[in-house]
mmCIF file of C-alpha atoms in Angstrom:
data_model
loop_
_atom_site.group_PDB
_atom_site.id
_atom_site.type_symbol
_atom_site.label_atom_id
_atom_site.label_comp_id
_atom_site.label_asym_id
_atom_site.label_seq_id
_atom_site.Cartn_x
_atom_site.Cartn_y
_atom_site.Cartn_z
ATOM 1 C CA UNK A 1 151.999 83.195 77.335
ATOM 2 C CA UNK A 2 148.969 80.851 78.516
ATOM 3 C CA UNK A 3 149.009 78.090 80.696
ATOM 4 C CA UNK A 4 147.221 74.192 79.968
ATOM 5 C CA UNK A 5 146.416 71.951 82.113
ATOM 6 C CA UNK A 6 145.093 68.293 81.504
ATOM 7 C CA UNK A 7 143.509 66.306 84.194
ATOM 8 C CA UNK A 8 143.302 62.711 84.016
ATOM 9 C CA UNK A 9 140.860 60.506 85.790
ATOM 10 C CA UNK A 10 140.457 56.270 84.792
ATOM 11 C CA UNK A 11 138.942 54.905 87.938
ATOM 12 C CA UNK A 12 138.125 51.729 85.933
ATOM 13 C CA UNK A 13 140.633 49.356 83.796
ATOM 14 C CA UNK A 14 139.630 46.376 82.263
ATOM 15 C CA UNK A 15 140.475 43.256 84.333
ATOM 16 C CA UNK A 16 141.706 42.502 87.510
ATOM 17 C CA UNK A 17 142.665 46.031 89.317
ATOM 18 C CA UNK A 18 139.632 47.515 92.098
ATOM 19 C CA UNK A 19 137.485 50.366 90.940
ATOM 20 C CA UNK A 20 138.835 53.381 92.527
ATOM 21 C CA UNK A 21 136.676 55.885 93.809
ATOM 22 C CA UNK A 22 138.344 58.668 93.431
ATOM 23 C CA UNK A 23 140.172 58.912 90.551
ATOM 24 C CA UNK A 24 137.200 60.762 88.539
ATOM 25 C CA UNK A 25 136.676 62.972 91.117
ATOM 26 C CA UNK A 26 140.135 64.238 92.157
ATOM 27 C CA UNK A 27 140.893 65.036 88.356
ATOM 28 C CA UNK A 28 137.606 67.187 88.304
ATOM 29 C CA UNK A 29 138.668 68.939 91.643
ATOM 30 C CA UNK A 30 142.163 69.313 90.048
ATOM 31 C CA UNK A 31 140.593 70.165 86.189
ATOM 32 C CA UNK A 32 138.571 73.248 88.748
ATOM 33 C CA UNK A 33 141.262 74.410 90.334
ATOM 34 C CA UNK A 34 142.905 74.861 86.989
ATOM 35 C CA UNK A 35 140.151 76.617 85.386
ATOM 36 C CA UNK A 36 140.303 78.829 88.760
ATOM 37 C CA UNK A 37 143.458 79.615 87.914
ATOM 38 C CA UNK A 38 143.169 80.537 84.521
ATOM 39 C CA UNK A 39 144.798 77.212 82.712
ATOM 40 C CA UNK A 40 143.089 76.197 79.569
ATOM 41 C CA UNK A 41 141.543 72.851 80.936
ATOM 42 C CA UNK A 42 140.725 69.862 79.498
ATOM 43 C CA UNK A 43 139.555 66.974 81.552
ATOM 44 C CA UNK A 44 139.908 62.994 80.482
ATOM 45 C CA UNK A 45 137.683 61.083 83.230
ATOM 46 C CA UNK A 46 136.141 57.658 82.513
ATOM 47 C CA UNK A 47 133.249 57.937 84.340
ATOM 48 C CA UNK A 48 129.811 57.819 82.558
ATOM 49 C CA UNK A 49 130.725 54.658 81.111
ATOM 50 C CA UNK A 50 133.346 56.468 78.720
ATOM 51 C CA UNK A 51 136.730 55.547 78.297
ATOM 52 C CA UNK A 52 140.244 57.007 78.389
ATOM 53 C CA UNK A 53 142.578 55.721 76.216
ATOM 54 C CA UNK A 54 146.346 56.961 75.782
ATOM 55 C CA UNK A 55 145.850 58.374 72.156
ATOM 56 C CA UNK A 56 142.801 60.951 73.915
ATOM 57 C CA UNK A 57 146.057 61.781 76.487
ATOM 58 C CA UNK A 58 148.022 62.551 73.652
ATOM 59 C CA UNK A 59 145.772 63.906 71.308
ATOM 60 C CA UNK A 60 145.222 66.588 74.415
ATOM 61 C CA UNK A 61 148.444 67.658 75.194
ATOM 62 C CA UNK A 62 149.499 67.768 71.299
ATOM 63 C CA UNK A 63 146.704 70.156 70.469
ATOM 64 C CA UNK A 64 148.180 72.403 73.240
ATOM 65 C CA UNK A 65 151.816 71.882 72.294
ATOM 66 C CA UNK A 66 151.555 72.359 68.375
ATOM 67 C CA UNK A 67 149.682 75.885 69.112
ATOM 68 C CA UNK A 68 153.059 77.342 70.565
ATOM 69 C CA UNK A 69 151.196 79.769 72.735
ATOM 70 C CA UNK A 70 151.410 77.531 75.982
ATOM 71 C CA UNK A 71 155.032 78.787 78.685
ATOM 72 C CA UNK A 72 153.443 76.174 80.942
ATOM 73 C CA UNK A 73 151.940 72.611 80.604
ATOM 74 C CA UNK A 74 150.160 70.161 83.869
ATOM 75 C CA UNK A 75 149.407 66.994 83.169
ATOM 76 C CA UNK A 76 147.546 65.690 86.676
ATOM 77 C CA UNK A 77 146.974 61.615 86.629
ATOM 78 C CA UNK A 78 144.807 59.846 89.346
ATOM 79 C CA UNK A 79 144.549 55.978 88.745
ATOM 80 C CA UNK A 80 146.632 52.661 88.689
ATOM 81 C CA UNK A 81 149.781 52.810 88.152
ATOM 82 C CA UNK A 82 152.673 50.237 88.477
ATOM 83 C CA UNK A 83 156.527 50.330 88.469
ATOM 84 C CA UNK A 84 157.313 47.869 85.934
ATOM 85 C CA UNK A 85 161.128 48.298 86.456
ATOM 86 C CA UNK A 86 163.534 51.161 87.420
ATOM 87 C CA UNK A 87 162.955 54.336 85.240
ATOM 88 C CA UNK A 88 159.700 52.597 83.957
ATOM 89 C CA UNK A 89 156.804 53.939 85.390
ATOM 90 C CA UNK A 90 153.072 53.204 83.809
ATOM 91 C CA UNK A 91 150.134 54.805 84.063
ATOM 92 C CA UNK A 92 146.909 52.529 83.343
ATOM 93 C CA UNK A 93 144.054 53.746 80.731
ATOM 94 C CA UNK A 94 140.547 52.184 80.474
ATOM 95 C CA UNK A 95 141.853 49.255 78.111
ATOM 96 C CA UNK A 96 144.189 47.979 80.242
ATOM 97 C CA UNK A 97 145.723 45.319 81.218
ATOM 98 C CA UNK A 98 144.143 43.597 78.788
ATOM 99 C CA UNK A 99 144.924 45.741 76.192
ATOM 100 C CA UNK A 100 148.693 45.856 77.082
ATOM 101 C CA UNK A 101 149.347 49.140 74.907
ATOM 102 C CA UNK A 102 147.183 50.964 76.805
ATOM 103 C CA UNK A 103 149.414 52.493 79.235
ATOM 104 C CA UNK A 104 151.103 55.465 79.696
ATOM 105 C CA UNK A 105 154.846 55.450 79.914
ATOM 106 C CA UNK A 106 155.927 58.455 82.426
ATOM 107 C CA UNK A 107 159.592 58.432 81.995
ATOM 108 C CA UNK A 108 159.526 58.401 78.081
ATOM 109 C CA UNK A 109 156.453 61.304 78.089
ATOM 110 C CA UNK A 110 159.071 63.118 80.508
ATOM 111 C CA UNK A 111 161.817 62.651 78.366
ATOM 112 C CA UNK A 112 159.717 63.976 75.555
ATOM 113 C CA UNK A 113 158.133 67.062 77.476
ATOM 114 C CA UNK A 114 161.829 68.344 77.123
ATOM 115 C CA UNK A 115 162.170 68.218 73.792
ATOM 116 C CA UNK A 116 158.559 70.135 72.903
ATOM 117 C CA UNK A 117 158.713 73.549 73.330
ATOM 118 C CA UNK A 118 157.427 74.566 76.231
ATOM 119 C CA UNK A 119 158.911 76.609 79.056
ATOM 120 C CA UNK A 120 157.842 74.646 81.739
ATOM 121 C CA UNK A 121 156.195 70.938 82.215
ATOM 122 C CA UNK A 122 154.748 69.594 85.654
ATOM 123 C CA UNK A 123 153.194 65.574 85.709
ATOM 124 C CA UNK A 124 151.854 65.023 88.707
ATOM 125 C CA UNK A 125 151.009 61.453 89.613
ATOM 126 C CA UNK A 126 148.542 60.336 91.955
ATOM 127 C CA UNK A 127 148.597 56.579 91.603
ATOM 128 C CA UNK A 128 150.712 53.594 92.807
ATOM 129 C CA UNK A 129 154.058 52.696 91.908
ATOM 130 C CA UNK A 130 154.316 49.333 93.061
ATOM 131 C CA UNK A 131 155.554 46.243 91.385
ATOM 132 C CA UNK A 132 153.773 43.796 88.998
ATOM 133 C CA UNK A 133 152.684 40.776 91.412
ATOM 134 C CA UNK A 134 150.876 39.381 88.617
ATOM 135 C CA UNK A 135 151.833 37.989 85.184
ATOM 136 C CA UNK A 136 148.877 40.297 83.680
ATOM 137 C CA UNK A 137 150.785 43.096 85.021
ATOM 138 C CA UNK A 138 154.125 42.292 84.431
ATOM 139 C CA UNK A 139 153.789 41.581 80.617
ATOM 140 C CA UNK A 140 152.408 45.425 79.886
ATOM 141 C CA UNK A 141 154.365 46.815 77.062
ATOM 142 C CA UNK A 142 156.588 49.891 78.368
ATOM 143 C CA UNK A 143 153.796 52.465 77.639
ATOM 144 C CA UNK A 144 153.251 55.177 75.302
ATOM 145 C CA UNK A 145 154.696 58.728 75.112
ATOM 146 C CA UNK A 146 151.974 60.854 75.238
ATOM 147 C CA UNK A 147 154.531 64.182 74.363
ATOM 148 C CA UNK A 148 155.896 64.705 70.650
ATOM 149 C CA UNK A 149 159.276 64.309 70.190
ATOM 150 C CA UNK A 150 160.213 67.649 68.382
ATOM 151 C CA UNK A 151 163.751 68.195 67.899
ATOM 152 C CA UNK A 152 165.761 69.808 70.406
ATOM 153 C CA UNK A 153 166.198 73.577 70.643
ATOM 154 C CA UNK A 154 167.367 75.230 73.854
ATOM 155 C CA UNK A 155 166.511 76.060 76.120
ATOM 156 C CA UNK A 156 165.840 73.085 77.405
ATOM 157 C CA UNK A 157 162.543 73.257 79.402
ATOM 158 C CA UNK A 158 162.303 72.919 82.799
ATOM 159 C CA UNK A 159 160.226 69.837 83.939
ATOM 160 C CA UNK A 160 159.223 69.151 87.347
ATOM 161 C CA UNK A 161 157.546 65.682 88.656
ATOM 162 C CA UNK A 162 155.608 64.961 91.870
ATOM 163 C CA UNK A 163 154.693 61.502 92.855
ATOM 164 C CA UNK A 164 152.003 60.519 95.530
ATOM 165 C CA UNK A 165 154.297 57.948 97.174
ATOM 166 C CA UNK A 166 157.508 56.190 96.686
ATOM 167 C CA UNK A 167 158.732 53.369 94.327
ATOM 168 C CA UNK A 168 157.299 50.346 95.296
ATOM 169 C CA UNK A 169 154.892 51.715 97.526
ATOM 170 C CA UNK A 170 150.789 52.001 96.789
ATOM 171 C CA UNK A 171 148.854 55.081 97.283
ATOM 172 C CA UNK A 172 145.928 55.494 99.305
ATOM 173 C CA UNK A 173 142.682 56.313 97.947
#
C-alpha cells in the first residue's frame, strides 16, 4: 500500500491576522521531506498570490481516499489557527475571517478520517490554538470537514494528532 501526504501552507488570510512568514515555507520543507520519503505529495501553499481554500483541502485528500490504494494519510497544516471552544479547533484558509466558511474544522475532519478507509491518519498542526479575542474571530462558523464521511467498516483506523502547542496557547513562528 502507498502512502499520501498533503502539506498545507496559508501564510495570508483576509483581514485582521499578521502575515506569517513561514507558513509557505515549512509546508514545502514538510511537502520535501514527504516526497523523500516516498509519499505521494501534494502541496496547498498560498504564496504567489494564490489562494487556499478548504474545498482545494478536501478536494486533495478525497482524490487520495476514493483511490483505496493509500494504508497511510498526513495532512501537515502551518497557519492561523484558533480554539473557538473545547473540541473545536479551526484552521484558517485564504478567505478567512471574512469569509467565515473558510475554515477548517480539525475535530470533525478527525472524526471523519476514521470513518474513510484508511489504515492510518496523522494531522499535524502547526498553528495557534488560542481563543477568539475578537468578534471577527469568534463568529467563524465551526469549519469544514475536509475527510468524507464513508460509512463505518472496521477496523477502525488508527489516527494520530500532533499539535505545536497547547490549548489556548499561540505558536511561535
Amino acid at each position: 500500500m502507498r502512502k499520501a501526504l498533503i502539506a498545507i501552507g496559508v501564510s495570508n488570510t483576509d483581514g485582521g491576522f499578521a502575515k506569517l512568514k513561514g507558513a509557505a515555507k515549512d509546508a514545502r520543507a514538510f511537502h520535501a521531506w514527504g516526497t523523500a520519503q516516498g509519499f505521494d505529495c501534494t502541496l496547498l501553499v498560498d504564496d504567489r498570490r494564490k489562494k487556499i481554500r478548504v474545498a482545494d483541502v478536501y478536494e486533495a485528500i478525497d482524490g487520495y481516499v476514493r483511490q483505496r490504494i493509500y494504508s497511510q494519510i498526513i495532512v501537515y497544516f502551518s497557519g492561523h489557527g484558533i480554539l473557538k471552544a473545547p473540541e473545536c479547533e479551526l484552521w484558517l484558509m485564504s478567505g478567512a475571517p471574512r469569509n467565515g466558511n473558510e475554515v477548517i474544522n480539525v475535530q470533525g475532519s478527525i472524526f471523519n478520517a476514521r470513518t474513510c478507509g484508511i489504515e492510518h491518519v496523522v494531522f499535524i498542526s502547526d498553528a495557534c490554538r488560542s481563543l477568539p479575542t475578537e468578534l471577527k474571530d469568534a463568529v467563524l462558523s465551526s469549519g469544514q470537514h475536509v475527510f468524507p464521511f464513508i460509512a463505518w467498516r472496521p477496523p477502525v483506523p488508527e489516527v494520530d494528532v500532533f499539535y505545536a502547542t497547547l490549548p489556548g496557547d499561540v505558536a511561535l513562528e
